[in-house]
XYZ file of C-alpha atoms in Angstrom:
658
model
C -48.315 5.143 -29.016
C -45.646 4.696 -26.321
C -48.336 3.614 -23.878
C -49.568 0.947 -26.305
C -46.054 -0.383 -26.864
C -45.417 -0.549 -23.129
C -48.722 -2.327 -22.502
C -47.946 -4.847 -25.239
C -44.493 -5.506 -23.809
C -45.948 -5.896 -20.325
C -48.280 -8.595 -21.667
C -45.377 -10.301 -23.462
C -43.344 -10.100 -20.284
C -46.122 -11.824 -18.351
C -46.239 -14.770 -20.753
C -42.997 -14.971 -22.747
C -40.150 -13.461 -20.747
C -37.036 -14.844 -22.438
C -33.706 -13.930 -23.994
C -35.554 -12.557 -27.062
C -38.121 -10.272 -25.462
C -36.008 -8.956 -22.589
C -33.343 -7.213 -24.760
C -36.198 -5.380 -26.525
C -37.402 -4.064 -23.169
C -33.846 -2.993 -22.269
C -33.619 -1.083 -25.573
C -36.944 0.597 -24.897
C -35.714 1.864 -21.494
C -32.711 3.382 -23.240
C -34.790 5.012 -26.001
C -37.502 6.471 -23.788
C -34.972 7.740 -21.235
C -36.126 9.433 -18.048
C -39.750 9.322 -19.232
C -39.581 5.612 -18.489
C -40.717 6.595 -15.013
C -44.114 7.436 -16.474
C -44.488 4.750 -19.121
C -42.492 1.752 -17.871
C -42.793 1.644 -14.083
C -45.214 -1.311 -14.307
C -42.698 -3.189 -16.450
C -40.066 -2.441 -13.811
C -42.236 -3.937 -11.079
C -42.858 -7.004 -13.237
C -39.123 -7.399 -13.777
C -38.625 -7.222 -10.017
C -40.985 -10.185 -9.617
C -38.899 -12.187 -12.084
C -35.726 -11.570 -10.052
C -37.036 -13.889 -7.332
C -38.042 -16.612 -9.816
C -35.783 -16.475 -12.876
C -32.463 -18.280 -13.221
C -29.652 -18.794 -15.711
C -29.566 -16.680 -18.869
C -33.059 -15.321 -18.322
C -32.030 -13.902 -14.946
C -29.035 -12.196 -16.546
C -31.300 -10.541 -19.122
C -33.670 -9.435 -16.364
C -30.744 -7.873 -14.504
C -29.697 -6.022 -17.663
C -33.230 -4.695 -18.130
C -33.374 -3.433 -14.553
C -29.852 -2.035 -14.971
C -31.011 0.010 -17.957
C -33.939 1.219 -15.855
C -31.498 2.286 -13.116
C -29.443 4.277 -15.629
C -32.373 6.214 -17.076
C -34.721 6.411 -14.077
C -31.936 6.893 -11.468
C -31.687 4.925 -8.196
C -33.818 7.497 -6.390
C -36.892 6.615 -8.463
C -36.113 2.907 -8.641
C -35.894 2.930 -4.852
C -39.406 4.386 -4.659
C -40.784 1.441 -6.624
C -38.444 -1.300 -5.342
C -36.946 -0.229 -1.997
C -34.077 -2.076 -0.386
C -35.190 -2.494 3.209
C -34.069 -4.084 6.466
C -35.750 -4.603 9.841
C -33.081 -4.917 12.566
C -35.638 -5.978 15.159
C -37.185 -8.768 13.104
C -33.894 -9.595 11.374
C -35.468 -9.455 7.913
C -34.566 -7.685 4.680
C -35.787 -7.428 1.078
C -34.675 -6.540 -2.457
C -30.962 -6.824 -1.701
C -30.551 -8.286 -5.190
C -30.585 -4.652 -6.330
C -27.177 -4.000 -4.731
C -25.060 -5.649 -7.473
C -27.274 -4.055 -10.148
C -26.698 -0.630 -8.616
C -22.975 -1.350 -8.447
C -22.774 -1.959 -12.195
C -25.300 0.563 -13.523
C -25.580 3.641 -11.308
C -24.460 6.798 -13.140
C -25.472 10.473 -13.075
C -27.060 9.844 -9.723
C -27.009 11.832 -6.499
C -24.332 11.804 -3.808
C -26.994 13.080 -1.467
C -29.133 9.990 -2.104
C -26.173 7.773 -1.271
C -25.551 9.682 1.972
C -29.203 9.903 3.022
C -30.380 6.440 1.954
C -27.610 3.952 1.213
C -25.316 4.784 4.154
C -28.163 4.486 6.715
C -29.159 1.197 5.064
C -25.650 -0.107 5.669
C -25.829 0.994 9.287
C -29.183 -0.780 9.692
C -27.739 -3.996 8.289
C -24.845 -3.779 10.772
C -27.279 -3.072 13.590
C -29.256 -6.170 12.623
C -26.040 -8.187 12.560
C -25.132 -7.057 16.090
C -28.639 -7.633 17.395
C -28.612 -11.102 15.900
C -25.405 -11.892 17.774
C -26.824 -10.546 21.039
C -30.099 -12.441 20.657
C -28.214 -15.638 19.924
C -26.161 -15.270 23.108
C -29.240 -14.592 25.252
C -31.112 -17.460 23.594
C -28.351 -19.986 24.292
C -27.948 -18.770 27.871
C -31.687 -19.137 28.490
C -31.818 -22.642 26.970
C -28.844 -23.788 29.014
C -30.267 -22.561 32.330
C -33.798 -23.931 31.796
C -33.345 -27.092 29.725
C -29.818 -28.323 30.362
C -27.002 -29.344 28.106
C -28.938 -31.642 25.730
C -31.432 -28.999 24.713
C -28.541 -26.556 24.548
C -26.758 -28.696 21.944
C -29.841 -28.937 19.718
C -30.338 -25.196 20.059
C -26.725 -24.615 19.101
C -27.377 -26.251 15.728
C -30.195 -23.790 15.179
C -27.855 -20.943 16.114
C -25.349 -22.108 13.529
C -28.030 -21.552 10.917
C -28.694 -18.096 12.362
C -24.997 -17.261 12.167
C -25.202 -17.632 8.398
C -27.998 -15.072 8.406
C -25.803 -12.712 10.429
C -23.048 -13.123 7.864
C -25.557 -12.150 5.191
C -26.452 -8.995 7.119
C -22.786 -8.074 7.370
C -22.279 -8.825 3.682
C -25.204 -6.590 2.707
C -23.903 -3.826 4.990
C -20.571 -3.893 3.198
C -22.318 -4.233 -0.144
C -24.212 -1.000 0.471
C -21.017 0.895 1.306
C -19.386 -0.760 -1.687
C -21.793 1.253 -3.859
C -19.728 4.376 -3.120
C -17.728 4.244 -6.394
C -20.928 3.734 -8.412
C -22.543 6.851 -6.962
C -19.360 8.809 -7.778
C -19.747 8.164 -11.521
C -20.764 11.597 -12.801
C -22.921 12.577 -9.811
C -25.218 15.534 -10.395
C -24.784 17.260 -7.026
C -21.019 17.459 -6.431
C -21.092 21.125 -5.433
C -23.859 20.550 -2.893
C -22.939 17.159 -1.440
C -19.211 16.462 -1.836
C -18.240 18.055 1.484
C -20.606 15.806 3.408
C -19.453 12.755 1.467
C -15.793 13.670 2.076
C -16.398 13.628 5.829
C -17.726 10.080 5.540
C -14.844 8.954 3.327
C -12.172 10.292 5.678
C -13.865 8.501 8.566
C -13.950 5.249 6.584
C -10.276 5.555 5.675
C -9.367 5.791 9.345
C -11.429 2.931 10.723
C -12.513 0.546 7.930
C -9.708 -1.116 5.986
C -12.149 -2.728 3.545
C -13.329 0.769 2.532
C -9.899 2.015 1.414
C -10.243 0.590 -2.076
C -13.827 1.831 -2.444
C -12.781 5.355 -1.417
C -9.789 5.279 -3.770
C -11.828 4.208 -6.785
C -14.566 6.714 -5.911
C -12.015 9.538 -5.907
C -10.679 8.360 -9.255
C -14.191 8.478 -10.722
C -14.777 11.974 -9.378
C -11.456 13.402 -10.546
C -11.370 11.728 -13.948
C -14.995 12.549 -14.631
C -14.382 16.220 -13.919
C -10.991 16.506 -15.630
C -12.127 15.030 -18.939
C -9.758 12.097 -18.484
C -10.252 8.675 -20.113
C -12.809 6.317 -18.630
C -11.623 3.674 -16.240
C -11.165 0.142 -17.508
C -14.492 -1.664 -17.763
C -16.595 1.508 -17.994
C -17.223 1.353 -21.742
C -20.977 1.081 -21.060
C -21.169 4.719 -19.962
C -18.985 5.847 -22.841
C -21.442 4.230 -25.238
C -24.285 6.120 -23.598
C -22.462 9.403 -24.221
C -22.376 10.360 -20.546
C -20.060 13.255 -19.673
C -19.986 16.675 -18.030
C -19.828 20.028 -19.734
C -16.775 22.247 -19.209
C -18.618 24.660 -16.935
C -19.868 21.858 -14.673
C -16.393 20.328 -14.525
C -14.862 23.609 -13.359
C -17.522 24.102 -10.684
C -17.167 20.544 -9.439
C -13.366 20.719 -9.240
C -13.596 23.980 -7.331
C -15.881 22.290 -4.805
C -13.597 19.249 -4.412
C -10.159 20.901 -4.314
C -10.188 21.847 -0.610
C -10.541 18.149 0.243
C -8.262 16.556 -2.328
C -5.023 17.539 -0.579
C -6.163 15.768 2.572
C -7.099 12.677 0.565
C -3.688 12.703 -1.144
C -1.921 12.768 2.231
C -4.130 9.950 3.466
C -3.325 7.747 0.468
C 0.400 8.488 0.752
C 0.202 7.022 4.251
C -1.734 4.061 2.875
C 0.947 3.702 0.182
C 3.601 3.004 2.839
C 1.485 1.155 5.381
C -1.032 -1.043 3.571
C 1.482 -3.350 1.912
C 5.194 -3.001 2.724
C 6.259 -5.198 -0.173
C 4.228 -3.737 -3.030
C 1.405 -1.199 -2.697
C -1.814 -2.265 -4.460
C -2.397 -0.843 -7.928
C -5.508 1.079 -6.860
C -3.443 3.015 -4.271
C -0.931 4.104 -6.903
C -3.700 4.941 -9.368
C -5.449 7.045 -6.744
C -2.287 8.979 -5.857
C -1.488 9.584 -9.514
C -5.033 10.743 -10.171
C -5.099 13.112 -7.187
C -1.768 14.698 -8.133
C -3.264 15.554 -11.527
C -6.085 17.434 -9.824
C -3.881 19.486 -7.486
C -1.575 22.352 -8.444
C 2.028 21.268 -8.968
C 3.284 23.666 -6.283
C 0.929 22.025 -3.780
C 2.032 18.556 -4.883
C 5.666 19.404 -4.095
C 4.656 20.664 -0.658
C 2.727 17.449 -0.015
C 5.663 15.308 -1.103
C 7.852 17.249 1.279
C 5.253 16.664 3.984
C 5.386 12.928 3.281
C 9.138 12.849 3.927
C 8.595 14.481 7.309
C 5.523 12.636 8.493
C 5.388 9.182 6.904
C 7.549 6.568 8.599
C 10.207 4.992 6.334
C 11.845 1.983 7.977
C 15.275 0.811 6.979
C 13.892 -2.636 6.327
C 11.259 -1.352 3.931
C 11.926 -1.921 0.197
C 14.155 0.909 -0.980
C 12.203 1.637 -4.159
C 9.057 2.894 -2.400
C 10.235 6.500 -2.132
C 11.242 6.488 -5.788
C 7.986 4.836 -6.791
C 6.018 7.470 -4.923
C 8.013 10.223 -6.593
C 7.365 8.736 -10.018
C 3.635 9.072 -9.359
C 4.171 12.812 -8.864
C 6.150 13.373 -12.043
C 3.271 13.919 -14.428
C 1.631 16.421 -12.100
C 4.729 18.522 -11.417
C 6.330 18.308 -14.835
C 9.825 17.749 -13.395
C 12.073 14.755 -12.941
C 11.251 12.556 -9.974
C 14.819 12.836 -8.669
C 14.474 16.606 -8.570
C 11.181 16.372 -6.702
C 12.779 14.229 -4.059
C 16.015 16.141 -3.778
C 14.407 19.575 -3.595
C 12.063 18.345 -0.878
C 14.867 16.663 1.065
C 17.085 19.720 0.792
C 14.412 21.985 2.231
C 13.744 19.563 5.098
C 17.396 19.200 6.033
C 18.215 22.890 5.756
C 15.439 23.640 8.202
C 17.289 21.490 10.722
C 14.401 19.100 11.267
C 15.514 16.238 13.551
C 13.850 13.620 11.428
C 15.367 10.494 9.934
C 12.958 10.235 7.021
C 14.596 13.018 4.994
C 17.981 11.306 5.332
C 16.281 7.963 4.687
C 14.690 9.257 1.487
C 18.040 10.591 0.307
C 19.653 7.225 1.005
C 16.941 5.403 -0.950
C 17.415 7.516 -4.044
C 21.216 7.280 -3.799
C 20.914 3.497 -3.737
C 18.394 3.230 -6.557
C 19.447 5.922 -9.030
C 22.937 5.838 -10.518
C 22.068 8.928 -12.584
C 21.240 10.820 -9.412
C 24.503 9.731 -7.771
C 26.405 11.105 -10.754
C 24.509 14.287 -11.581
C 23.867 15.424 -8.007
C 27.081 14.234 -6.341
C 28.653 17.633 -5.670
C 25.311 19.183 -4.757
C 24.510 16.419 -2.271
C 28.022 16.493 -0.802
C 27.918 20.253 -0.245
C 24.506 19.881 1.377
C 25.474 17.073 3.765
C 28.882 18.441 4.717
C 27.318 21.812 5.418
C 24.882 20.355 7.948
C 25.491 19.687 11.610
C 25.263 15.988 12.481
C 21.802 15.206 13.875
C 21.527 14.303 17.545
C 18.863 11.693 16.884
C 20.621 8.344 16.487
C 18.246 7.109 13.751
C 18.811 10.241 11.676
C 22.555 9.926 12.236
C 22.543 6.344 10.999
C 20.727 7.346 7.790
C 23.242 10.181 7.328
C 26.159 7.761 7.648
C 24.474 5.366 5.206
C 24.353 8.224 2.697
C 28.082 8.763 3.231
C 28.697 5.062 2.630
C 27.122 5.234 -0.830
C 28.789 8.551 -1.621
C 32.214 7.250 -0.544
C 31.940 4.470 -3.083
C 30.885 6.975 -5.728
C 33.739 9.358 -4.827
C 36.255 6.601 -5.588
C 34.814 6.374 -9.093
C 35.056 10.129 -9.673
C 38.363 11.192 -8.114
C 41.884 9.854 -8.472
C 43.813 8.664 -5.445
C 45.132 11.545 -3.346
C 42.651 14.055 -4.729
C 39.481 12.737 -3.134
C 38.903 15.618 -0.720
C 35.196 14.798 -0.476
C 36.060 11.241 0.517
C 38.433 12.392 3.275
C 35.834 14.844 4.593
C 33.223 12.086 4.705
C 35.614 9.835 6.603
C 36.249 12.711 8.996
C 32.476 12.978 9.587
C 32.216 9.259 10.316
C 35.431 8.792 12.306
C 35.987 12.065 14.171
C 32.599 13.782 14.579
C 30.784 11.203 16.756
C 31.261 11.943 20.449
C 28.996 9.706 22.525
C 28.997 5.910 22.716
C 25.838 5.366 20.653
C 26.964 7.532 17.752
C 30.444 5.983 17.831
C 28.890 2.524 17.672
C 26.800 3.457 14.624
C 29.839 5.052 12.976
C 31.873 1.893 13.593
C 29.204 -0.270 11.954
C 29.063 1.956 8.864
C 32.855 2.109 8.616
C 33.124 -1.689 8.615
C 30.290 -1.962 6.066
C 32.069 0.525 3.791
C 35.375 -1.302 4.179
C 33.641 -4.574 3.285
C 32.325 -3.065 0.039
C 35.813 -2.074 -1.077
C 37.320 -5.353 0.138
C 34.881 -7.386 -1.973
C 35.889 -5.403 -5.050
C 39.607 -5.986 -4.453
C 41.926 -8.941 -4.939
C 45.473 -9.690 -3.720
C 46.840 -8.784 -7.133
C 44.653 -5.691 -7.542
C 43.679 -4.118 -4.206
C 42.413 -0.965 -5.924
C 39.983 1.174 -3.962
C 40.379 -0.896 -0.799
C 43.975 0.266 -0.500
C 42.977 3.839 -1.325
C 40.272 3.685 1.355
C 42.786 2.631 4.039
C 45.264 5.266 2.823
C 42.623 7.973 3.214
C 42.077 6.968 6.837
C 45.850 6.908 7.412
C 46.052 10.426 6.007
C 44.044 11.589 9.025
C 47.032 10.584 11.173
C 48.928 13.545 9.763
C 46.449 15.909 8.089
C 42.939 17.158 8.797
C 40.639 18.711 6.164
C 39.633 21.343 8.732
C 42.864 21.928 10.701
C 45.749 21.343 8.312
C 48.129 19.411 10.551
C 46.126 16.741 12.342
C 45.426 17.562 16.013
C 45.897 14.852 18.610
C 42.188 14.025 18.876
C 41.979 13.440 15.101
C 45.015 11.160 15.244
C 43.498 9.223 18.130
C 40.190 8.708 16.304
C 41.984 7.668 13.103
C 44.047 5.091 15.020
C 40.858 3.755 16.641
C 39.261 3.426 13.203
C 42.274 1.504 11.908
C 42.145 -0.739 14.985
C 38.538 -1.541 14.155
C 39.369 -2.380 10.543
C 42.411 -4.468 11.524
C 40.206 -6.444 13.903
C 37.870 -7.108 10.986
C 40.636 -7.756 8.444
C 44.210 -8.040 9.801
C 45.442 -8.680 6.244
C 45.410 -4.888 5.837
C 48.853 -4.789 7.438
C 50.184 -7.240 4.850
C 48.498 -5.465 1.956
C 49.935 -2.139 3.133
C 53.205 -2.772 5.026
C 53.562 0.906 5.984
C 50.453 0.839 8.210
C 52.155 -0.637 11.290
C 55.349 1.490 11.130
C 53.285 4.648 10.578
C 51.167 4.018 13.641
C 54.089 2.895 15.810
C 55.882 6.066 14.750
C 53.294 8.067 16.669
C 54.679 6.616 19.903
C 58.004 8.383 19.248
C 56.516 11.728 18.255
C 53.277 12.022 20.216
C 53.032 13.217 23.797
C 49.226 13.070 23.930
C 48.335 10.229 26.254
C 45.091 9.346 24.395
C 46.991 8.811 21.144
C 49.410 6.497 22.968
C 46.531 4.516 24.451
C 44.865 4.156 21.038
C 48.133 3.101 19.382
C 48.583 0.399 22.018
C 44.969 -0.629 21.334
C 45.834 -0.952 17.643
C 48.870 -3.126 18.412
C 46.785 -5.303 20.700
C 44.143 -5.748 17.945
C 46.914 -6.601 15.496
C 48.570 -9.201 17.736
C 45.237 -10.809 18.596
C 43.937 -11.092 15.024
C 46.998 -11.497 12.804
C 47.943 -15.138 12.107
C 51.109 -16.318 13.856
C 53.096 -16.795 10.665
C 52.666 -13.100 9.825
C 53.041 -11.802 13.367
C 56.731 -12.823 13.359
C 57.345 -10.214 10.655
C 56.239 -7.378 12.932
C 57.502 -8.448 16.346
C 60.745 -6.410 16.209
C 58.899 -3.217 15.249
C 56.242 -3.881 17.875
C 58.764 -4.457 20.672
C 60.765 -1.415 19.664
C 57.643 0.720 19.686
C 55.919 -0.372 22.876
C 58.722 -1.191 25.333
C 59.763 2.451 25.865
C 56.300 2.942 27.370
C 56.649 0.002 29.755
C 57.651 2.288 32.639
C 54.587 4.557 32.350
C 51.946 3.487 34.854
C 49.571 6.363 34.063
C 46.230 5.258 32.526
C 47.311 1.597 32.748
C 49.748 2.042 29.870
C 52.200 -0.341 31.510
C 49.519 -3.025 31.830
C 48.616 -2.575 28.160
C 52.223 -3.152 27.142
C 52.275 -6.220 29.377
C 49.105 -7.529 27.752
C 50.569 -7.183 24.253
C 53.727 -9.056 25.250
C 51.655 -11.752 26.883
C 49.585 -12.211 23.715
C 52.736 -12.461 21.605
C 54.216 -15.073 23.936
C 50.992 -17.092 23.983
C 50.720 -17.090 20.189
C 54.368 -17.344 19.154
C 56.192 -18.690 22.185
C 59.075 -17.097 24.126
C 61.410 -17.353 21.144
C 59.388 -14.684 19.377
C 60.577 -12.106 21.921
C 64.301 -12.603 21.291
C 65.416 -9.141 20.334
C 68.272 -6.759 21.114
C 65.572 -4.384 22.298
C 65.041 -6.526 25.403
C 68.522 -5.724 26.665
C 67.519 -2.085 27.152
C 64.515 -3.028 29.311
C 65.862 -5.782 31.559
C 64.169 -4.451 34.677
C 60.731 -4.437 33.067
C 61.170 -7.732 31.258
C 62.654 -9.679 34.158
C 60.862 -8.107 37.110
C 57.635 -6.321 36.253
C 56.512 -8.353 33.316
C 57.781 -11.616 34.739
C 55.781 -11.480 37.905
C 52.560 -10.311 36.301
C 52.427 -12.773 33.455
C 49.434 -15.097 33.576
C 50.212 -17.343 30.646
C 51.419 -20.959 31.051
C 54.922 -19.728 30.103
C 56.891 -19.235 33.346
C 59.248 -16.449 34.346
C 62.138 -18.917 34.199
C 61.517 -19.338 30.479
C 61.760 -15.606 29.979
C 64.991 -15.238 32.027
C 66.524 -18.183 30.223
C 65.648 -16.533 26.924
C 67.461 -13.329 27.880
C 70.701 -15.214 28.661
C 70.813 -17.111 25.381
C 72.876 -15.839 22.491
C 71.729 -18.080 19.686
C 70.408 -21.404 20.952
C 66.615 -21.809 20.564
C 66.491 -25.386 21.904
C 64.778 -26.138 25.209
C 66.967 -27.326 28.086
C 65.921 -29.739 30.784
C 64.758 -28.533 34.191
C 68.161 -28.925 35.893
C 69.951 -26.775 33.315
C 67.254 -24.149 33.673
C 67.728 -24.031 37.440
C 71.538 -23.736 37.138
C 71.232 -20.926 34.642
C 68.758 -19.136 36.890
C 71.125 -19.354 39.870
C 74.085 -18.081 37.836
C 72.059 -15.191 36.511
C 70.953 -14.209 40.013
C 74.557 -14.212 41.249
C 75.696 -12.028 38.352
C 72.855 -9.645 39.014
C 73.762 -9.330 42.713
C 77.438 -8.635 41.877
C 76.412 -5.855 39.501
C 74.250 -4.273 42.187
C 77.162 -4.291 44.671
C 79.510 -2.648 42.148
C 76.899 0.025 41.455
C 76.629 0.724 45.165
């Protein structure tokens, strides 16, 4: 009976192949099933003939009929009747129209068939492509040498046509490899063939970018098919056919695949960060999510930790990538993504790994998650403050960036004067760095942090900006690790304030006690480095503070620095001279009128006078010292008379002293 029906349909197909008869044939393939090999192979061959002739709707129906044959007969048998073939030597091929049909209809096939037949086909197509290129080059060279440029030009037009053929070979080669996902839809030989296929897939991931998506989708098919997960979008056809594994087969298949899945997960984590820095493609995220569901949660945590150590995370990369990756792990591990990240980071840092990515990951989550900043603040602070600063400059920068975010958060948690965590963080940034590179990074972070608080403040409501400066000033007198601040802590704190005053001299107006507090160190401190740093602060202040405000501080400045004008050690005297010179250049000689000058006549009139390089002359300075209240300028003759009188008085005093 079946034979008669098939013969009748074959006759109909020979005379009336149309949109009415072809769906009947497709239904017959589905009803007869794998016995179609026996009863319908002639119909299959007839359909293959139509593929080279039909067009439009009829061709679509023919493709559907052959697709149904592929589902029930399997590609192995279809290939026996209608083989895809290529001849690299003759540069010919046949039946490549089957490739898109296989792509849409292969299911319950064999991974082994793909490895043994389809992969070599792809290699043959690529070989033909390369041979075509080589033959073209030799052909053009021969024509040029024997027939000259004219014949060469005509031959080149022929080669252009051949180049299109080469493109077709390359397209078919990729098309064959693009069948990988199709052959991973419920394959029947996972236990026997997956290891061999995995070797191929890992190789493709490393060298063929176009294969990354194919490998990712193939892995999704394999995992979802063996975990009883929902079908992928667009795969309703196979759901309608009732295709699925039994529980026993699923367990055996997963057991065979598990040893490889961890390696694939690591590979796709690298792809996640490298393939697209702005936004990883959806298939990459889907693949990672799918693989995490197939691997034990304890292994997933280990792999996430591995990713923090081994996958490069640049500062310029979008900060949500780490969080996005963690969110893909959540379903597999059953814990919050923040916890996954933090636990992994904590383990990395406690091991003392000199790697910036753990600090970078922590910074990313601190930036992105306000809940994490709140709930984990104390835990993160205790972790970071308990670690030695990394020697690697990149790691150190990420560490300081973490402190920047945590400093801002500490201001929200603690009241002024009770922010011990904040002071300890400032100590780490200001005092801990020892070499030039680390000090430079610390300076950058300190200014960035200051800028954050400055933007939040206003003249009427300075708020946290003022608290921030006060915390740094506290280091002038107290250390969180020593009690009373040692000299080196004072020196570093003064240097930090110098840096901030250079960036924003208005600090001294916002907090009038800053300048007197620092100048006070000159009276109490005998450590030469502190003195040098205080003079550096005063120099930064005089250079950057507007003239109209500098007048308010000149008496305090003169009173603080002039006692050190006789100390030549470490160029202290020259630093005092420089500060006075800056004040004279900005404010004029009148700005230096002070009773303090009377105590330092020798320095002011001799040492400073002869070393000054500004346009203001020594005569101006001597004239200033002899005036009692007149600020007006005298003419040159009066100046000379005054100078002579002063010199005479000075000589008389010297004689009396003798």
